[in-house]
């Protein structure tokens, strides 16, 4: 008898990413309006997604060197709480609040957007967020003041599903920011898009042996793409800037094929939370911010 060419477990790691995105779009499209507009729903949905993806690391580990330990988990949980509280509050009140005030002052109105199917709205929001984030992220690697904010994220010496939210707080505020508040999308669509971003970002950092279909990797960022961006080699970090939509790198000439299991800058010295917070104002920390090709001003 011929042995099967694949296993059920292999199929899970192949189809989990696209299936999850499809499930998220379907879920938010079918939820009752009241439930889909409740902030507790998006909180529960994103926390559950993070937990599930992190759990997969224990059954389908990609690299033993990235195995989660107590120190890394406590750091990640600190940033998880920070993201859901302080970072989110600053973005809601300061950035989105300012954009809403500007929107009202200029009389900007796009009521037709809220009439589109929820899945279409969510994908539009995803693109708007990612287009801005792509150029911001690219700028962080080419302008020294922004690099000093972003560098702590590149001092990570392992990747896992929670690592997308680890870095200097000022950078995290910028990463969470977008101009979506200028548009009249429905609240459920905004929550759905946020859920999609959370899932894809977790996938792109997860220590899971995902091997998604080629068509998925053409459009969406995978751990293979993003691990290369976190490479020790300086030249390898100057590619694959998209957090979620790797197709933007393909369109703008910054896409590169490859993967690495060794990540980290600054001689791969892991920064403490304190060092991550102080990094931009203490550029002399072990010379960790010195990086060839980054402008001095």
mmCIF file of C-alpha atoms in Angstrom:
data_model
loop_
_atom_site.group_PDB
_atom_site.id
_atom_site.type_symbol
_atom_site.label_atom_id
_atom_site.label_comp_id
_atom_site.label_asym_id
_atom_site.label_seq_id
_atom_site.Cartn_x
_atom_site.Cartn_y
_atom_site.Cartn_z
ATOM 1 C CA UNK A 1 0.000 0.000 0.000
ATOM 2 C CA UNK A 2 1.316 3.423 -0.949
ATOM 3 C CA UNK A 3 1.847 5.770 1.999
ATOM 4 C CA UNK A 4 -0.203 8.975 1.950
ATOM 5 C CA UNK A 5 1.629 11.971 0.549
ATOM 6 C CA UNK A 6 0.363 14.313 3.211
ATOM 7 C CA UNK A 7 -1.128 14.331 6.682
ATOM 8 C CA UNK A 8 -4.008 16.059 8.378
ATOM 9 C CA UNK A 9 -1.516 18.026 10.478
ATOM 10 C CA UNK A 10 0.290 19.221 7.346
ATOM 11 C CA UNK A 11 -3.020 20.357 5.914
ATOM 12 C CA UNK A 12 -3.743 22.396 9.030
ATOM 13 C CA UNK A 13 -0.479 24.313 8.745
ATOM 14 C CA UNK A 14 -1.032 24.801 5.026
ATOM 15 C CA UNK A 15 -4.578 26.129 5.183
ATOM 16 C CA UNK A 16 -4.833 27.661 8.635
ATOM 17 C CA UNK A 17 -3.898 31.212 7.570
ATOM 18 C CA UNK A 18 -6.265 31.625 4.606
ATOM 19 C CA UNK A 19 -9.022 29.731 6.435
ATOM 20 C CA UNK A 20 -8.696 32.042 9.432
ATOM 21 C CA UNK A 21 -9.003 35.188 7.303
ATOM 22 C CA UNK A 22 -12.058 33.741 5.550
ATOM 23 C CA UNK A 23 -13.575 32.836 8.915
ATOM 24 C CA UNK A 24 -12.991 36.356 10.262
ATOM 25 C CA UNK A 25 -14.721 37.946 7.260
ATOM 26 C CA UNK A 26 -17.626 35.526 7.557
ATOM 27 C CA UNK A 27 -17.894 35.926 11.325
ATOM 28 C CA UNK A 28 -18.197 39.699 11.287
ATOM 29 C CA UNK A 29 -20.579 39.581 8.328
ATOM 30 C CA UNK A 30 -22.953 37.271 10.231
ATOM 31 C CA UNK A 31 -22.767 38.752 13.724
ATOM 32 C CA UNK A 32 -25.843 40.710 14.865
ATOM 33 C CA UNK A 33 -25.262 44.464 14.502
ATOM 34 C CA UNK A 34 -25.393 45.057 18.243
ATOM 35 C CA UNK A 35 -22.809 42.363 18.955
ATOM 36 C CA UNK A 36 -20.568 43.411 16.073
ATOM 37 C CA UNK A 37 -20.556 47.017 17.359
ATOM 38 C CA UNK A 38 -19.651 46.092 20.926
ATOM 39 C CA UNK A 39 -15.991 46.846 21.852
ATOM 40 C CA UNK A 40 -15.963 43.754 24.047
ATOM 41 C CA UNK A 41 -16.545 41.618 20.948
ATOM 42 C CA UNK A 42 -13.417 42.805 19.166
ATOM 43 C CA UNK A 43 -11.441 42.510 22.412
ATOM 44 C CA UNK A 44 -12.535 38.896 22.887
ATOM 45 C CA UNK A 45 -12.027 38.075 19.200
ATOM 46 C CA UNK A 46 -8.478 39.404 18.949
ATOM 47 C CA UNK A 47 -7.377 37.929 22.278
ATOM 48 C CA UNK A 48 -8.754 34.535 21.248
ATOM 49 C CA UNK A 49 -6.986 34.725 17.887
ATOM 50 C CA UNK A 50 -3.679 35.586 19.537
ATOM 51 C CA UNK A 51 -4.075 32.730 22.016
ATOM 52 C CA UNK A 52 -4.891 30.175 19.315
ATOM 53 C CA UNK A 53 -1.927 31.149 17.123
ATOM 54 C CA UNK A 54 0.409 31.181 20.119
ATOM 55 C CA UNK A 55 -0.891 27.742 21.075
ATOM 56 C CA UNK A 56 0.012 26.406 17.638
ATOM 57 C CA UNK A 57 3.653 27.135 18.450
ATOM 58 C CA UNK A 58 3.563 24.250 20.929
ATOM 59 C CA UNK A 59 2.328 21.714 18.364
ATOM 60 C CA UNK A 60 4.006 22.965 15.201
ATOM 61 C CA UNK A 61 7.201 24.753 16.191
ATOM 62 C CA UNK A 62 9.086 26.355 13.321
ATOM 63 C CA UNK A 63 12.474 26.999 14.982
ATOM 64 C CA UNK A 64 13.642 25.603 18.329
ATOM 65 C CA UNK A 65 15.708 28.749 18.893
ATOM 66 C CA UNK A 66 12.516 30.811 19.038
ATOM 67 C CA UNK A 67 10.868 28.613 21.661
ATOM 68 C CA UNK A 68 8.903 30.708 24.128
ATOM 69 C CA UNK A 69 10.333 30.958 27.622
ATOM 70 C CA UNK A 70 9.087 32.572 30.823
ATOM 71 C CA UNK A 71 11.051 35.799 30.368
ATOM 72 C CA UNK A 72 9.853 36.335 26.810
ATOM 73 C CA UNK A 73 6.259 35.495 27.729
ATOM 74 C CA UNK A 74 6.184 37.998 30.601
ATOM 75 C CA UNK A 75 7.628 40.703 28.344
ATOM 76 C CA UNK A 76 5.104 39.928 25.623
ATOM 77 C CA UNK A 77 2.198 39.997 28.095
ATOM 78 C CA UNK A 78 3.376 43.375 29.406
ATOM 79 C CA UNK A 79 3.263 44.798 25.888
ATOM 80 C CA UNK A 80 -0.046 43.102 25.171
ATOM 81 C CA UNK A 81 -1.652 44.898 28.117
ATOM 82 C CA UNK A 82 0.100 48.144 27.174
ATOM 83 C CA UNK A 83 -1.255 47.893 23.633
ATOM 84 C CA UNK A 84 -4.836 47.271 24.676
ATOM 85 C CA UNK A 85 -4.804 50.072 27.244
ATOM 86 C CA UNK A 86 -2.393 53.010 26.944
ATOM 87 C CA UNK A 87 -1.488 52.711 23.249
ATOM 88 C CA UNK A 88 -5.092 52.197 22.183
ATOM 89 C CA UNK A 89 -6.312 55.067 24.380
ATOM 90 C CA UNK A 90 -3.741 57.472 22.952
ATOM 91 C CA UNK A 91 -4.677 56.527 19.403
ATOM 92 C CA UNK A 92 -8.409 56.784 20.076
ATOM 93 C CA UNK A 93 -8.276 60.099 21.896
ATOM 94 C CA UNK A 94 -5.364 61.908 20.279
ATOM 95 C CA UNK A 95 -4.919 60.602 16.750
ATOM 96 C CA UNK A 96 -8.444 59.483 15.824
ATOM 97 C CA UNK A 97 -9.915 62.343 17.838
ATOM 98 C CA UNK A 98 -7.799 64.848 15.945
ATOM 99 C CA UNK A 99 -8.692 63.312 12.589
ATOM 100 C CA UNK A 100 -12.414 63.359 13.426
ATOM 101 C CA UNK A 101 -12.167 67.039 14.354
ATOM 102 C CA UNK A 102 -10.352 67.766 11.087
ATOM 103 C CA UNK A 103 -12.917 65.734 9.177
ATOM 104 C CA UNK A 104 -15.748 67.772 10.684
ATOM 105 C CA UNK A 105 -13.981 71.062 10.027
ATOM 106 C CA UNK A 106 -13.354 70.223 6.375
ATOM 107 C CA UNK A 107 -16.791 68.710 5.900
ATOM 108 C CA UNK A 108 -15.424 65.381 4.667
ATOM 109 C CA UNK A 109 -18.196 62.825 4.217
ATOM 110 C CA UNK A 110 -18.199 59.391 2.583
ATOM 111 C CA UNK A 111 -21.541 57.890 3.675
ATOM 112 C CA UNK A 112 -21.646 55.471 0.748
ATOM 113 C CA UNK A 113 -18.802 53.416 2.214
ATOM 114 C CA UNK A 114 -20.942 52.155 5.073
ATOM 115 C CA UNK A 115 -23.445 50.786 2.545
ATOM 116 C CA UNK A 116 -20.905 48.417 0.999
ATOM 117 C CA UNK A 117 -20.852 44.754 2.082
ATOM 118 C CA UNK A 118 -19.012 44.445 5.369
ATOM 119 C CA UNK A 119 -16.290 42.222 3.894
ATOM 120 C CA UNK A 120 -15.597 44.785 1.164
ATOM 121 C CA UNK A 121 -15.397 47.572 3.727
ATOM 122 C CA UNK A 122 -13.012 45.540 5.883
ATOM 123 C CA UNK A 123 -10.664 44.807 2.986
ATOM 124 C CA UNK A 124 -10.669 48.482 1.976
ATOM 125 C CA UNK A 125 -9.812 49.463 5.537
ATOM 126 C CA UNK A 126 -7.053 46.857 5.609
ATOM 127 C CA UNK A 127 -5.563 48.331 2.432
ATOM 128 C CA UNK A 128 -5.758 51.922 3.726
ATOM 129 C CA UNK A 129 -4.052 50.947 6.980
ATOM 130 C CA UNK A 130 -1.372 48.902 5.278
ATOM 131 C CA UNK A 131 -0.592 51.466 2.576
ATOM 132 C CA UNK A 132 0.233 54.029 5.243
ATOM 133 C CA UNK A 133 2.091 51.538 7.402
ATOM 134 C CA UNK A 134 4.199 50.327 4.491
ATOM 135 C CA UNK A 135 5.574 53.810 3.818
ATOM 136 C CA UNK A 136 5.973 54.575 7.516
ATOM 137 C CA UNK A 137 7.857 51.326 8.069
ATOM 138 C CA UNK A 138 10.041 51.970 5.042
ATOM 139 C CA UNK A 139 10.763 55.450 6.369
ATOM 140 C CA UNK A 140 11.753 53.991 9.731
ATOM 141 C CA UNK A 141 14.554 52.120 8.014
ATOM 142 C CA UNK A 142 15.808 55.143 6.088
ATOM 143 C CA UNK A 143 15.539 58.144 8.431
ATOM 144 C CA UNK A 144 17.552 58.079 11.644
ATOM 145 C CA UNK A 145 15.003 59.722 14.013
ATOM 146 C CA UNK A 146 12.365 57.170 13.028
ATOM 147 C CA UNK A 147 14.895 54.345 13.116
ATOM 148 C CA UNK A 148 15.668 55.146 16.763
ATOM 149 C CA UNK A 149 11.988 54.531 17.531
ATOM 150 C CA UNK A 150 11.825 51.352 15.466
ATOM 151 C CA UNK A 151 15.207 49.811 16.334
ATOM 152 C CA UNK A 152 14.072 48.147 19.608
ATOM 153 C CA UNK A 153 11.698 45.963 17.595
ATOM 154 C CA UNK A 154 14.689 44.741 15.578
ATOM 155 C CA UNK A 155 16.579 43.815 18.712
ATOM 156 C CA UNK A 156 14.184 40.905 19.181
ATOM 157 C CA UNK A 157 16.202 37.696 19.219
ATOM 158 C CA UNK A 158 13.216 35.414 18.669
ATOM 159 C CA UNK A 159 9.827 35.700 17.023
ATOM 160 C CA UNK A 160 6.467 34.479 18.266
ATOM 161 C CA UNK A 161 2.809 35.333 17.793
ATOM 162 C CA UNK A 162 2.889 38.170 20.331
ATOM 163 C CA UNK A 163 6.087 39.860 19.180
ATOM 164 C CA UNK A 164 4.368 42.217 16.721
ATOM 165 C CA UNK A 165 3.389 44.434 19.649
ATOM 166 C CA UNK A 166 6.841 44.643 21.260
ATOM 167 C CA UNK A 167 8.897 47.808 20.834
ATOM 168 C CA UNK A 168 9.277 51.391 21.919
ATOM 169 C CA UNK A 169 5.894 52.873 22.965
ATOM 170 C CA UNK A 170 6.228 55.876 20.661
ATOM 171 C CA UNK A 171 6.734 53.557 17.722
ATOM 172 C CA UNK A 172 3.739 51.471 18.769
ATOM 173 C CA UNK A 173 1.564 54.593 18.757
ATOM 174 C CA UNK A 174 2.681 55.320 15.193
ATOM 175 C CA UNK A 175 2.175 51.713 14.127
ATOM 176 C CA UNK A 176 -1.380 51.676 15.463
ATOM 177 C CA UNK A 177 -2.219 55.024 13.820
ATOM 178 C CA UNK A 178 -4.004 55.392 10.483
ATOM 179 C CA UNK A 179 -6.177 57.852 8.540
ATOM 180 C CA UNK A 180 -9.175 55.516 8.549
ATOM 181 C CA UNK A 181 -11.051 57.891 10.881
ATOM 182 C CA UNK A 182 -11.430 60.273 7.937
ATOM 183 C CA UNK A 183 -13.767 57.779 6.242
ATOM 184 C CA UNK A 184 -17.330 56.787 7.138
ATOM 185 C CA UNK A 185 -16.919 53.042 7.454
ATOM 186 C CA UNK A 186 -19.284 51.128 9.717
ATOM 187 C CA UNK A 187 -18.051 50.201 13.197
ATOM 188 C CA UNK A 188 -18.408 46.435 12.592
ATOM 189 C CA UNK A 189 -16.270 46.797 9.450
ATOM 190 C CA UNK A 190 -13.615 48.661 11.433
ATOM 191 C CA UNK A 191 -13.607 45.919 14.039
ATOM 192 C CA UNK A 192 -13.426 43.237 11.337
ATOM 193 C CA UNK A 193 -10.433 44.957 9.714
ATOM 194 C CA UNK A 194 -8.726 45.241 13.089
ATOM 195 C CA UNK A 195 -9.285 41.532 13.616
ATOM 196 C CA UNK A 196 -7.750 40.786 10.203
ATOM 197 C CA UNK A 197 -4.706 42.947 10.947
ATOM 198 C CA UNK A 198 -4.245 41.209 14.293
ATOM 199 C CA UNK A 199 -4.391 37.751 12.718
ATOM 200 C CA UNK A 200 -2.026 38.503 9.839
ATOM 201 C CA UNK A 201 0.468 40.290 12.100
ATOM 202 C CA UNK A 202 0.447 37.347 14.495
ATOM 203 C CA UNK A 203 0.970 34.940 11.587
ATOM 204 C CA UNK A 204 3.895 37.053 10.365
ATOM 205 C CA UNK A 205 5.666 36.778 13.730
ATOM 206 C CA UNK A 206 4.557 33.299 14.808
ATOM 207 C CA UNK A 207 6.996 30.484 15.513
ATOM 208 C CA UNK A 208 4.748 28.077 13.626
ATOM 209 C CA UNK A 209 5.651 25.970 10.630
ATOM 210 C CA UNK A 210 2.975 27.523 8.461
ATOM 211 C CA UNK A 211 3.344 26.745 4.777
ATOM 212 C CA UNK A 212 0.475 28.607 3.164
ATOM 213 C CA UNK A 213 -0.458 28.245 -0.520
ATOM 214 C CA UNK A 214 1.578 30.382 -2.924
ATOM 215 C CA UNK A 215 -1.398 32.600 -3.727
ATOM 216 C CA UNK A 216 -1.746 33.506 -0.045
ATOM 217 C CA UNK A 217 1.930 34.465 0.170
ATOM 218 C CA UNK A 218 1.554 36.586 -2.948
ATOM 219 C CA UNK A 219 -0.895 38.913 -1.198
ATOM 220 C CA UNK A 220 -0.296 38.528 2.533
ATOM 221 C CA UNK A 221 2.820 38.734 4.691
ATOM 222 C CA UNK A 222 3.999 35.389 6.075
ATOM 223 C CA UNK A 223 6.516 34.411 8.726
ATOM 224 C CA UNK A 224 9.008 33.564 5.964
ATOM 225 C CA UNK A 225 8.762 37.078 4.516
ATOM 226 C CA UNK A 226 8.916 38.806 7.876
ATOM 227 C CA UNK A 227 11.654 36.694 9.420
ATOM 228 C CA UNK A 228 13.942 37.819 6.601
ATOM 229 C CA UNK A 229 13.091 41.426 7.436
ATOM 230 C CA UNK A 230 14.258 40.717 11.011
ATOM 231 C CA UNK A 231 17.505 39.166 9.818
ATOM 232 C CA UNK A 232 20.867 39.886 11.429
ATOM 233 C CA UNK A 233 22.277 40.884 8.026
ATOM 234 C CA UNK A 234 21.655 44.608 7.473
ATOM 235 C CA UNK A 235 20.913 44.310 3.750
ATOM 236 C CA UNK A 236 18.275 41.660 4.413
ATOM 237 C CA UNK A 237 16.314 44.004 6.660
ATOM 238 C CA UNK A 238 15.786 46.454 3.824
ATOM 239 C CA UNK A 239 12.965 44.478 2.270
ATOM 240 C CA UNK A 240 9.517 43.063 3.035
ATOM 241 C CA UNK A 241 8.307 46.149 4.918
ATOM 242 C CA UNK A 242 4.585 45.351 4.706
ATOM 243 C CA UNK A 243 3.128 44.214 8.001
ATOM 244 C CA UNK A 244 0.114 42.524 6.409
ATOM 245 C CA UNK A 245 -0.014 43.029 2.623
ATOM 246 C CA UNK A 246 3.267 41.812 1.134
ATOM 247 C CA UNK A 247 1.852 42.646 -2.285
ATOM 248 C CA UNK A 248 2.811 46.265 -1.543
ATOM 249 C CA UNK A 249 6.466 45.234 -1.422
ATOM 250 C CA UNK A 250 5.986 43.469 -4.729
ATOM 251 C CA UNK A 251 4.427 46.601 -6.243
ATOM 252 C CA UNK A 252 7.068 49.013 -4.924
ATOM 253 C CA UNK A 253 10.151 46.886 -5.562
ATOM 254 C CA UNK A 254 11.109 45.983 -1.989
ATOM 255 C CA UNK A 255 10.041 42.333 -1.978
ATOM 256 C CA UNK A 256 12.666 39.660 -1.458
ATOM 257 C CA UNK A 257 12.362 35.880 -1.246
ATOM 258 C CA UNK A 258 14.029 34.237 1.709
ATOM 259 C CA UNK A 259 13.781 33.222 5.331
ATOM 260 C CA UNK A 260 16.012 33.100 8.370
ATOM 261 C CA UNK A 261 15.978 31.453 11.781
ATOM 262 C CA UNK A 262 18.465 33.945 13.262
ATOM 263 C CA UNK A 263 17.058 37.389 14.023
ATOM 264 C CA UNK A 264 18.191 40.487 15.891
ATOM 265 C CA UNK A 265 20.298 43.612 15.526
ATOM 266 C CA UNK A 266 23.010 45.134 17.715
ATOM 267 C CA UNK A 267 25.013 41.905 17.967
ATOM 268 C CA UNK A 268 21.730 40.192 18.872
ATOM 269 C CA UNK A 269 21.707 41.691 22.356
ATOM 270 C CA UNK A 270 18.216 41.419 23.796
ATOM 271 C CA UNK A 271 16.963 44.725 25.207
ATOM 272 C CA UNK A 272 15.114 44.933 28.498
ATOM 273 C CA UNK A 273 11.762 46.747 28.645
ATOM 274 C CA UNK A 274 13.534 49.726 30.199
ATOM 275 C CA UNK A 275 16.072 49.835 27.382
ATOM 276 C CA UNK A 276 13.307 49.588 24.782
ATOM 277 C CA UNK A 277 11.563 52.569 26.379
ATOM 278 C CA UNK A 278 14.738 54.665 26.656
ATOM 279 C CA UNK A 279 16.392 53.672 23.388
ATOM 280 C CA UNK A 280 15.478 56.812 21.354
ATOM 281 C CA UNK A 281 16.813 59.199 24.017
ATOM 282 C CA UNK A 282 19.891 57.180 24.940
ATOM 283 C CA UNK A 283 21.566 56.577 21.570
ATOM 284 C CA UNK A 284 24.780 55.552 23.276
ATOM 285 C CA UNK A 285 23.342 52.310 24.708
ATOM 286 C CA UNK A 286 26.122 49.945 23.685
ATOM 287 C CA UNK A 287 26.196 51.621 20.288
ATOM 288 C CA UNK A 288 23.065 49.631 19.490
ATOM 289 C CA UNK A 289 21.607 52.345 17.308
ATOM 290 C CA UNK A 290 24.624 52.607 15.046
ATOM 291 C CA UNK A 291 23.715 51.132 11.735
ATOM 292 C CA UNK A 292 25.343 51.561 8.327
ATOM 293 C CA UNK A 293 23.375 53.520 5.774
ATOM 294 C CA UNK A 294 21.036 55.264 8.232
ATOM 295 C CA UNK A 295 21.229 59.081 7.861
ATOM 296 C CA UNK A 296 22.748 60.926 10.800
ATOM 297 C CA UNK A 297 19.951 63.501 10.709
#
